[in-house]
JSON list of C-alpha atoms and ligand atoms in Angstrom, two decimals:
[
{"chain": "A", "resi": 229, "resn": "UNK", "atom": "CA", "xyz": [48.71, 170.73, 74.76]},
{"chain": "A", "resi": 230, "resn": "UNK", "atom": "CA", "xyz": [50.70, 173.80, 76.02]},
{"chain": "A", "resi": 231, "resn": "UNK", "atom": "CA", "xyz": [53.61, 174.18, 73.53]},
{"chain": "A", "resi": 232, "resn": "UNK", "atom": "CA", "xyz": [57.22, 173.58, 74.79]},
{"chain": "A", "resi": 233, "resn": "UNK", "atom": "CA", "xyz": [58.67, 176.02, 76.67]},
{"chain": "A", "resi": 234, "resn": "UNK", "atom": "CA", "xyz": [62.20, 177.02, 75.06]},
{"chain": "A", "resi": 235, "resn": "UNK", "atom": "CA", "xyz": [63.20, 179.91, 76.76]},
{"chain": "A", "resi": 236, "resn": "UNK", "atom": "CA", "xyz": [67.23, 178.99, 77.78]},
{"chain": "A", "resi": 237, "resn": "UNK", "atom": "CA", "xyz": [66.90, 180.87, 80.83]},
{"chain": "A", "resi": 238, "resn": "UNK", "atom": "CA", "xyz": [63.99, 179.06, 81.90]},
{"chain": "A", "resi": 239, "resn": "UNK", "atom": "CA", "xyz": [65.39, 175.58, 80.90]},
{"chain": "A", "resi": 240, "resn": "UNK", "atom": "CA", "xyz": [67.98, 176.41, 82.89]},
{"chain": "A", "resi": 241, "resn": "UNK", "atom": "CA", "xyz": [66.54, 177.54, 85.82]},
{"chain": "A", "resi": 242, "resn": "UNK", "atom": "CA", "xyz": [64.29, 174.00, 85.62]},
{"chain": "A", "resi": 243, "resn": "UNK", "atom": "CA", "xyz": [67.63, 172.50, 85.85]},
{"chain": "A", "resi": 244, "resn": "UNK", "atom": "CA", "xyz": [68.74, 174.06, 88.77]},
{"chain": "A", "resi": 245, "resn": "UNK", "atom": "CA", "xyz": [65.72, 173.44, 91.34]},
{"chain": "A", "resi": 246, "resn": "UNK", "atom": "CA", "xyz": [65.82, 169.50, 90.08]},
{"chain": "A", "resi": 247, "resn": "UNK", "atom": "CA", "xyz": [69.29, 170.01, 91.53]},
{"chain": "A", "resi": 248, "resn": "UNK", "atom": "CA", "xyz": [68.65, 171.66, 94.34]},
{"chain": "A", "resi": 249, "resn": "UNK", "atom": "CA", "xyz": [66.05, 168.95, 95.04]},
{"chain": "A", "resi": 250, "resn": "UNK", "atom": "CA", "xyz": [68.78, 166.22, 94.87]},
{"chain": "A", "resi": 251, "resn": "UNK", "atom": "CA", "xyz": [71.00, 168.14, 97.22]},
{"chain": "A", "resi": 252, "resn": "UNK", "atom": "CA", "xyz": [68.07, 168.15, 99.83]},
{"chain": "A", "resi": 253, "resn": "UNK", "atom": "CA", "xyz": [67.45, 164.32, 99.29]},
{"chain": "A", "resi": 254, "resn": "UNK", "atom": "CA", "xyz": [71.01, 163.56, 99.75]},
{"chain": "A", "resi": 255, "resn": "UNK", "atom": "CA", "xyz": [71.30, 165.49, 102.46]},
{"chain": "A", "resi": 256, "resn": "UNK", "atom": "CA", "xyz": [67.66, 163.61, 104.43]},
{"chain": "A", "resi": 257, "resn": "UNK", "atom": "CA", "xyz": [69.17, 159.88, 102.86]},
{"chain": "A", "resi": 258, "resn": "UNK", "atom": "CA", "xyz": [70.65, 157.41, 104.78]},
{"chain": "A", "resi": 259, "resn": "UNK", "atom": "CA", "xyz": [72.45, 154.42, 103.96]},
{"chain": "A", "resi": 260, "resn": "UNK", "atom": "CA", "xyz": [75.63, 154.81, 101.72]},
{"chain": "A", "resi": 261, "resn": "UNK", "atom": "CA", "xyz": [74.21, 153.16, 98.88]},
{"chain": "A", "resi": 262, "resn": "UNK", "atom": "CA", "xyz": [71.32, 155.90, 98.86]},
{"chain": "A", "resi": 263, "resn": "UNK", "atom": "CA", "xyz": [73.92, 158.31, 99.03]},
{"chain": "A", "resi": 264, "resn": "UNK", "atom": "CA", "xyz": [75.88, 156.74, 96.54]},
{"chain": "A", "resi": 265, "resn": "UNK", "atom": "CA", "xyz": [72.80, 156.56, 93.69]},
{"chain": "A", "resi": 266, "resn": "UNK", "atom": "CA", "xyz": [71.93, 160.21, 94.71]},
{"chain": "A", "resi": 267, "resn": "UNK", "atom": "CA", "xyz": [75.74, 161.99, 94.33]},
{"chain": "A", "resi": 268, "resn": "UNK", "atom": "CA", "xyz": [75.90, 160.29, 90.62]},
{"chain": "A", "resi": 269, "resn": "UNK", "atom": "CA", "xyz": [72.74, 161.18, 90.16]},
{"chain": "A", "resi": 270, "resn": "UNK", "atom": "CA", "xyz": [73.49, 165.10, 91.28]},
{"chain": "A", "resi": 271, "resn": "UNK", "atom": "CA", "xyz": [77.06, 164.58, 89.16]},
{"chain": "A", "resi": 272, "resn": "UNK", "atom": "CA", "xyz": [75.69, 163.82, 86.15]},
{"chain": "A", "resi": 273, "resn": "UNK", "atom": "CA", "xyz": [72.87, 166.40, 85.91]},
{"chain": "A", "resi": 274, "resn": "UNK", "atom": "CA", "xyz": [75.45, 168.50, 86.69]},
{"chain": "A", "resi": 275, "resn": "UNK", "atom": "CA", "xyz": [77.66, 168.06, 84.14]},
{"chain": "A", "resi": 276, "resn": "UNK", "atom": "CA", "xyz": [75.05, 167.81, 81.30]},
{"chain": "A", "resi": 277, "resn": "UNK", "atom": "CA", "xyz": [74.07, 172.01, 82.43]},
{"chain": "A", "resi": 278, "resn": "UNK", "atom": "CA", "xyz": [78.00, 172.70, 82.52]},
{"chain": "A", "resi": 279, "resn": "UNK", "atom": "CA", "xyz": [77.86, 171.45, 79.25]},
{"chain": "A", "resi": 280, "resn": "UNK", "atom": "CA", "xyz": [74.89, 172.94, 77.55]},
{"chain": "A", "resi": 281, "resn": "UNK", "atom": "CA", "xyz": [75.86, 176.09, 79.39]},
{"chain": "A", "resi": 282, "resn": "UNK", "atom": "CA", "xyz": [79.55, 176.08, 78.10]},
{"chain": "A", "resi": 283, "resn": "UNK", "atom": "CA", "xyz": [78.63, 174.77, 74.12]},
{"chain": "A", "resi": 284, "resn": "UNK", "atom": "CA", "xyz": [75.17, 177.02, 74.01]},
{"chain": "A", "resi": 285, "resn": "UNK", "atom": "CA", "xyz": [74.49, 179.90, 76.79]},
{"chain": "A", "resi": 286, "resn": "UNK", "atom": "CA", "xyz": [77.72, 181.17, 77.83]},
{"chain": "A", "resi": 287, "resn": "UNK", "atom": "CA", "xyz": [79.01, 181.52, 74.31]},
{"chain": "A", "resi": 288, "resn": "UNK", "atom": "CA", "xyz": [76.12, 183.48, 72.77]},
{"chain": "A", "resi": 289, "resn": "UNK", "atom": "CA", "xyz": [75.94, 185.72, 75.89]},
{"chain": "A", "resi": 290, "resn": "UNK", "atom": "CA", "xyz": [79.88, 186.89, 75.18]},
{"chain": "A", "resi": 291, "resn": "UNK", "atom": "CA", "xyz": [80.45, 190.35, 74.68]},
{"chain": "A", "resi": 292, "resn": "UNK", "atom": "CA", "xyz": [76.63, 191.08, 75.53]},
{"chain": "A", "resi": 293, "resn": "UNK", "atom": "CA", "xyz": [76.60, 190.59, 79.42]},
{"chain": "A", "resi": 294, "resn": "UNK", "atom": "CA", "xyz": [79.23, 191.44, 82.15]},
{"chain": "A", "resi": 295, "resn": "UNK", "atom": "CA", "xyz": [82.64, 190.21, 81.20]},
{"chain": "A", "resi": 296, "resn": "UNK", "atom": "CA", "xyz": [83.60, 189.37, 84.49]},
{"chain": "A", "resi": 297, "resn": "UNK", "atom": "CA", "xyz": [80.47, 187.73, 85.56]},
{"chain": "A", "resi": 298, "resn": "UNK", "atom": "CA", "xyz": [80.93, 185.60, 82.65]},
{"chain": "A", "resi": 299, "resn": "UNK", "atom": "CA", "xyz": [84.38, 184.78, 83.03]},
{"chain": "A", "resi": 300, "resn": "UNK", "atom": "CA", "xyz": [83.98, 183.65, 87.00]},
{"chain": "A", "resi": 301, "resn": "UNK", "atom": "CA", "xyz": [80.93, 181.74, 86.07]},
{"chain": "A", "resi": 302, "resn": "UNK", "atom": "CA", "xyz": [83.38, 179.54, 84.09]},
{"chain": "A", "resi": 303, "resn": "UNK", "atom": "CA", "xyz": [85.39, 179.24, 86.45]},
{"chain": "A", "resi": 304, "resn": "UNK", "atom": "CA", "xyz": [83.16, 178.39, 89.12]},
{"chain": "A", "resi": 305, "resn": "UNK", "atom": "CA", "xyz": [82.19, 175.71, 86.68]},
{"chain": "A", "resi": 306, "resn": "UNK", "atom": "CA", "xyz": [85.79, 174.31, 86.60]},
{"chain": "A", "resi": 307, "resn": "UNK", "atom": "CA", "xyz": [85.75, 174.39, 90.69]},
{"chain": "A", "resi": 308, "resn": "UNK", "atom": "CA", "xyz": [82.27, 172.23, 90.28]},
{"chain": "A", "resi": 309, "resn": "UNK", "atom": "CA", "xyz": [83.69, 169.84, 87.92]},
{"chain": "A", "resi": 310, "resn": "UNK", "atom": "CA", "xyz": [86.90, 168.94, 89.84]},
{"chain": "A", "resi": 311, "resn": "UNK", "atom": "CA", "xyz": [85.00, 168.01, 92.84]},
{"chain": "A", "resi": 312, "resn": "UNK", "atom": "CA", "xyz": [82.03, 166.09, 90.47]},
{"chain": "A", "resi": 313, "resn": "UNK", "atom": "CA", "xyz": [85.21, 164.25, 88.84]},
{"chain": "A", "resi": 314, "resn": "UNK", "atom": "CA", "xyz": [86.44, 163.39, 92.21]},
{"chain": "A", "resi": 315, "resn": "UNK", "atom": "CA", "xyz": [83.36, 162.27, 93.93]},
{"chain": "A", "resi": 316, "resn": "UNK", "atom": "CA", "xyz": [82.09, 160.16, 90.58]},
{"chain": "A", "resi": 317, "resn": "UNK", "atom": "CA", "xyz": [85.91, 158.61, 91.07]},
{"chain": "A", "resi": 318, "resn": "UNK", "atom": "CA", "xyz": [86.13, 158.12, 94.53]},
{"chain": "A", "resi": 319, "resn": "UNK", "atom": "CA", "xyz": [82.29, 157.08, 96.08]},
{"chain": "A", "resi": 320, "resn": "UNK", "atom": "CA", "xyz": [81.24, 157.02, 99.78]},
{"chain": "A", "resi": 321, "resn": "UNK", "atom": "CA", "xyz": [84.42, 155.02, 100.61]},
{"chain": "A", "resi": 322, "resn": "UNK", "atom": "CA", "xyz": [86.16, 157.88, 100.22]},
{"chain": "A", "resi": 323, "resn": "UNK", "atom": "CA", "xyz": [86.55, 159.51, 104.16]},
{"chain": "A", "resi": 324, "resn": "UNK", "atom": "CA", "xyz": [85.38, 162.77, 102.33]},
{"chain": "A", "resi": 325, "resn": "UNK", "atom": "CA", "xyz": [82.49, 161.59, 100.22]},
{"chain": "A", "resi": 326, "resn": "UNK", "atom": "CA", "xyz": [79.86, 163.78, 102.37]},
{"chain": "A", "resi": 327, "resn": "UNK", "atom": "CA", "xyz": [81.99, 166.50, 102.82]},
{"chain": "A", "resi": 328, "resn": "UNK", "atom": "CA", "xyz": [83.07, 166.99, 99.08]},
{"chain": "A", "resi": 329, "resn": "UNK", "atom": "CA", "xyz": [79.14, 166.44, 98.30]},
{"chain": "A", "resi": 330, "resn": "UNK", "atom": "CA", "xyz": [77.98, 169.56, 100.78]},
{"chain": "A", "resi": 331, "resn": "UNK", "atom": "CA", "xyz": [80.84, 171.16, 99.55]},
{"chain": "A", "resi": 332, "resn": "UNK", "atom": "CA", "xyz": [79.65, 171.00, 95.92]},
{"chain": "A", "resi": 333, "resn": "UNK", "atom": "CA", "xyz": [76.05, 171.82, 96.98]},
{"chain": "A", "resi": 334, "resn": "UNK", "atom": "CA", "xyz": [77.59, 175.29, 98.79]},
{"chain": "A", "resi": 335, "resn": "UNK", "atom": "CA", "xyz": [79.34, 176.04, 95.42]},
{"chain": "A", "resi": 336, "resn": "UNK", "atom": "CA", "xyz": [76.27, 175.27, 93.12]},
{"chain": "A", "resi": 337, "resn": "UNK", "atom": "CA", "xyz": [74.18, 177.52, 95.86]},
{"chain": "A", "resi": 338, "resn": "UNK", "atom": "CA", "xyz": [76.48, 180.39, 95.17]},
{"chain": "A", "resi": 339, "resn": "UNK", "atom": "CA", "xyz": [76.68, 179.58, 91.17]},
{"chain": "A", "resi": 340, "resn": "UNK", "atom": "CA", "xyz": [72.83, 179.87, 90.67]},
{"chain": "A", "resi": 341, "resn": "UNK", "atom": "CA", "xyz": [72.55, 182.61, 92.84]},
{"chain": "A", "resi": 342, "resn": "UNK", "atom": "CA", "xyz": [74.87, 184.40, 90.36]},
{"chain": "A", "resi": 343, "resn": "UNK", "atom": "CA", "xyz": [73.66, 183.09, 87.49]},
{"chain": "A", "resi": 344, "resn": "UNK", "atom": "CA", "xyz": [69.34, 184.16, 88.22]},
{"chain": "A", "resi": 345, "resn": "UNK", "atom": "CA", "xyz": [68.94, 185.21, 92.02]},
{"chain": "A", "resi": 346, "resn": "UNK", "atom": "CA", "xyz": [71.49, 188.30, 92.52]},
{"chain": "A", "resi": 347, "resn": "UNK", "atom": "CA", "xyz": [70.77, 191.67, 91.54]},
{"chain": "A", "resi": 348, "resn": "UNK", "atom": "CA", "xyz": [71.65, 192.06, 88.39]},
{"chain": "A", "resi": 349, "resn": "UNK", "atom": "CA", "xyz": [72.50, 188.47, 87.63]},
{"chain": "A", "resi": 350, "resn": "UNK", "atom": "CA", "xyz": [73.49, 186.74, 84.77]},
{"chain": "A", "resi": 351, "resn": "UNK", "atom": "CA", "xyz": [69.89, 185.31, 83.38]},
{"chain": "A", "resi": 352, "resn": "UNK", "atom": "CA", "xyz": [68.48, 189.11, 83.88]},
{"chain": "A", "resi": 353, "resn": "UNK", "atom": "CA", "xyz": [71.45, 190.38, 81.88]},
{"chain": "A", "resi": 354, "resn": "UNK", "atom": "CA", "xyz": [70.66, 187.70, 79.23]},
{"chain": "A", "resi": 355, "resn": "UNK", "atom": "CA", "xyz": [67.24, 188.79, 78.76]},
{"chain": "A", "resi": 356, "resn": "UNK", "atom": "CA", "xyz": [68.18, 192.58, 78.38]},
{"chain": "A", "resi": 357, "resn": "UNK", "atom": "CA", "xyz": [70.66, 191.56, 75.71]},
{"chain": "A", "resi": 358, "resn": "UNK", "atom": "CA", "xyz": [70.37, 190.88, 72.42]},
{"chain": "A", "resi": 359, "resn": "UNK", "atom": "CA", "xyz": [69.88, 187.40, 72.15]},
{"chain": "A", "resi": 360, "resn": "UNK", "atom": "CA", "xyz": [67.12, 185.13, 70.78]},
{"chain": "A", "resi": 361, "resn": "UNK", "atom": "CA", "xyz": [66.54, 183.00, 74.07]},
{"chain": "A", "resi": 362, "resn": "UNK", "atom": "CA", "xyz": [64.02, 180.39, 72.34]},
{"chain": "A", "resi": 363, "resn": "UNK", "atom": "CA", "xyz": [66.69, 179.50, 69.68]},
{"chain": "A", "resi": 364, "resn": "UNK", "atom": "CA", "xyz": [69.44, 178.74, 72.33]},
{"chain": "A", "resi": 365, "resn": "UNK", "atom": "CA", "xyz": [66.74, 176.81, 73.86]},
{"chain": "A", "resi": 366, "resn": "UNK", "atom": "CA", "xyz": [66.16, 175.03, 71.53]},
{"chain": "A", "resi": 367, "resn": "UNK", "atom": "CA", "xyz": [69.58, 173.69, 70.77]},
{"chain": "A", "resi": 368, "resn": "UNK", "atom": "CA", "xyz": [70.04, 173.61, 74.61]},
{"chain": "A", "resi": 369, "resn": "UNK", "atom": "CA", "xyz": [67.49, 170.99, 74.82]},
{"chain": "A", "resi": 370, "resn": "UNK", "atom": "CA", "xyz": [68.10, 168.95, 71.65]},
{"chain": "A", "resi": 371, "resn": "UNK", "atom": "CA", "xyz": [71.97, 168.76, 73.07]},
{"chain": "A", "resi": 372, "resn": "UNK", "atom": "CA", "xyz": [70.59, 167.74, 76.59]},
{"chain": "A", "resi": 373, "resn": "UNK", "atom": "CA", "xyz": [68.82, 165.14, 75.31]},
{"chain": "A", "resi": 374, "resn": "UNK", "atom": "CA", "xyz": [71.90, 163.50, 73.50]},
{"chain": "A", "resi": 375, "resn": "UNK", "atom": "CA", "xyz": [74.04, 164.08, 76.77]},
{"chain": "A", "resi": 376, "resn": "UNK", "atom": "CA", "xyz": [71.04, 162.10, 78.45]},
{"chain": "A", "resi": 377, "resn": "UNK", "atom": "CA", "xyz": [71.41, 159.29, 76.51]},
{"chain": "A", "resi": 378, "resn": "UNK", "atom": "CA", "xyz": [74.68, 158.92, 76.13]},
{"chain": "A", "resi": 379, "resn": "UNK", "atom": "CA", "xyz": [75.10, 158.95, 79.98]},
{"chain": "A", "resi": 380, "resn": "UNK", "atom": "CA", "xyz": [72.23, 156.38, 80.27]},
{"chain": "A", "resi": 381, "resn": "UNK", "atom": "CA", "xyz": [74.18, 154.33, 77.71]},
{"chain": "A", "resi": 382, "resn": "UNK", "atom": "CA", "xyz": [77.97, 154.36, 77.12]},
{"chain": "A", "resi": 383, "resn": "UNK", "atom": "CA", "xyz": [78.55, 156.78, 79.98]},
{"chain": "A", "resi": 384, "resn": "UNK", "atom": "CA", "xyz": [79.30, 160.20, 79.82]},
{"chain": "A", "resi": 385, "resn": "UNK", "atom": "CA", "xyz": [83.33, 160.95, 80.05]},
{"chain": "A", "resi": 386, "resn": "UNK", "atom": "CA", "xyz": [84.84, 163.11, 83.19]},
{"chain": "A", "resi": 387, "resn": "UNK", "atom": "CA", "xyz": [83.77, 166.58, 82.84]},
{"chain": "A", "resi": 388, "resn": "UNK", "atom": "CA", "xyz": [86.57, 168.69, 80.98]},
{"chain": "A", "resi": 389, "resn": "UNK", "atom": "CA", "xyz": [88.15, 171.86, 82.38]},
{"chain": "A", "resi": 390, "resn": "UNK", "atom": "CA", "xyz": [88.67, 174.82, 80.09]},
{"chain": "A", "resi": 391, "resn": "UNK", "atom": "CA", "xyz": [89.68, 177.41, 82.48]},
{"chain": "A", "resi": 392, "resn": "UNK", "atom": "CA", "xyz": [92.54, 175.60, 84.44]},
{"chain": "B", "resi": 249, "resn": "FE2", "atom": "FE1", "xyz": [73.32, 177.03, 85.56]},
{"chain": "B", "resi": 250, "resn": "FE2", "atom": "FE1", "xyz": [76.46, 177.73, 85.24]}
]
């Protein structure tokens, strides 16, 4: 058996194509309550990465990468999470369900770009800088898994701002 792969920048970037694979389902599915299933679906992967990103990566990278591109990844998280808050509130009887969903999508696009698809983006940066990647792996994945179940179980709570 291959051993676990615990690089954080590569967990990460798993994360991100299993979202961008929801987006493109959502966007193909018909029927609201396809729709429906998908968006919480989308939300809540969602705001587990926020969160692993915000308690694990984005503190350890502080001081090592860009300070800006740091900073405006938070709060492009905080722009994320009012719209996830919204659409896990309001569901496709909400006029604007669709709209805030593509909406989100657009913003995510933009997010990952910055974060591994730009030049010099933020997982490249990460991997030039002194940081041990497999440790914050590690606890990246041990926290996911708690986020997991606690969203399969009591629910997870709205996401939390911490830029606005
Ligand atoms: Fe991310
Ligand atoms: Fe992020």
């Amino acid at each position: 058996m291959k051993p676990t792969d615990t690089d954080a920048t590569h967990i990460l970037a798993a994360d991100h194509r299993t979202v961008e694979g929801l987006f493109e389902e959502f966007e193909k599915a018909s029927g609201s309550d396809r729709k429906a299933k998908l968006a919480e679906k989308i939300c809540t992967e969602l705001k587990i990465h926020a969160q692993i990103e915000e308690e694990v990566f984005y503190p350890a990278l502080k001081g090592k990468i860009d300070d800006d591109l740091l900073k405006e990844a938070y709060v492009e998280h905080d722009g994320a999470k009012m719209l996830i808050n919204d659409i896990l509130a309001s569901g496709p009887e909400d006029e604007y369900f669709e709209a805030k969903v593509t909406v989100l999508s657009e913003e995510i696009r933009h997010h990952v770009k910055e974060e591994e698809k730009q030049h010099d983006n933020m997982f490249q940066q990460a991997r030039a800088a002194d940081v041990d990647l497999d440790a914050l792996g590690e606890r990246m994945l041990a926290r996911k898994g708690e986020l997991k179940r606690q969203a399969e179980t009591a629910g997870l709570p709205p996401a939390e701002l911490v830029t606005m």
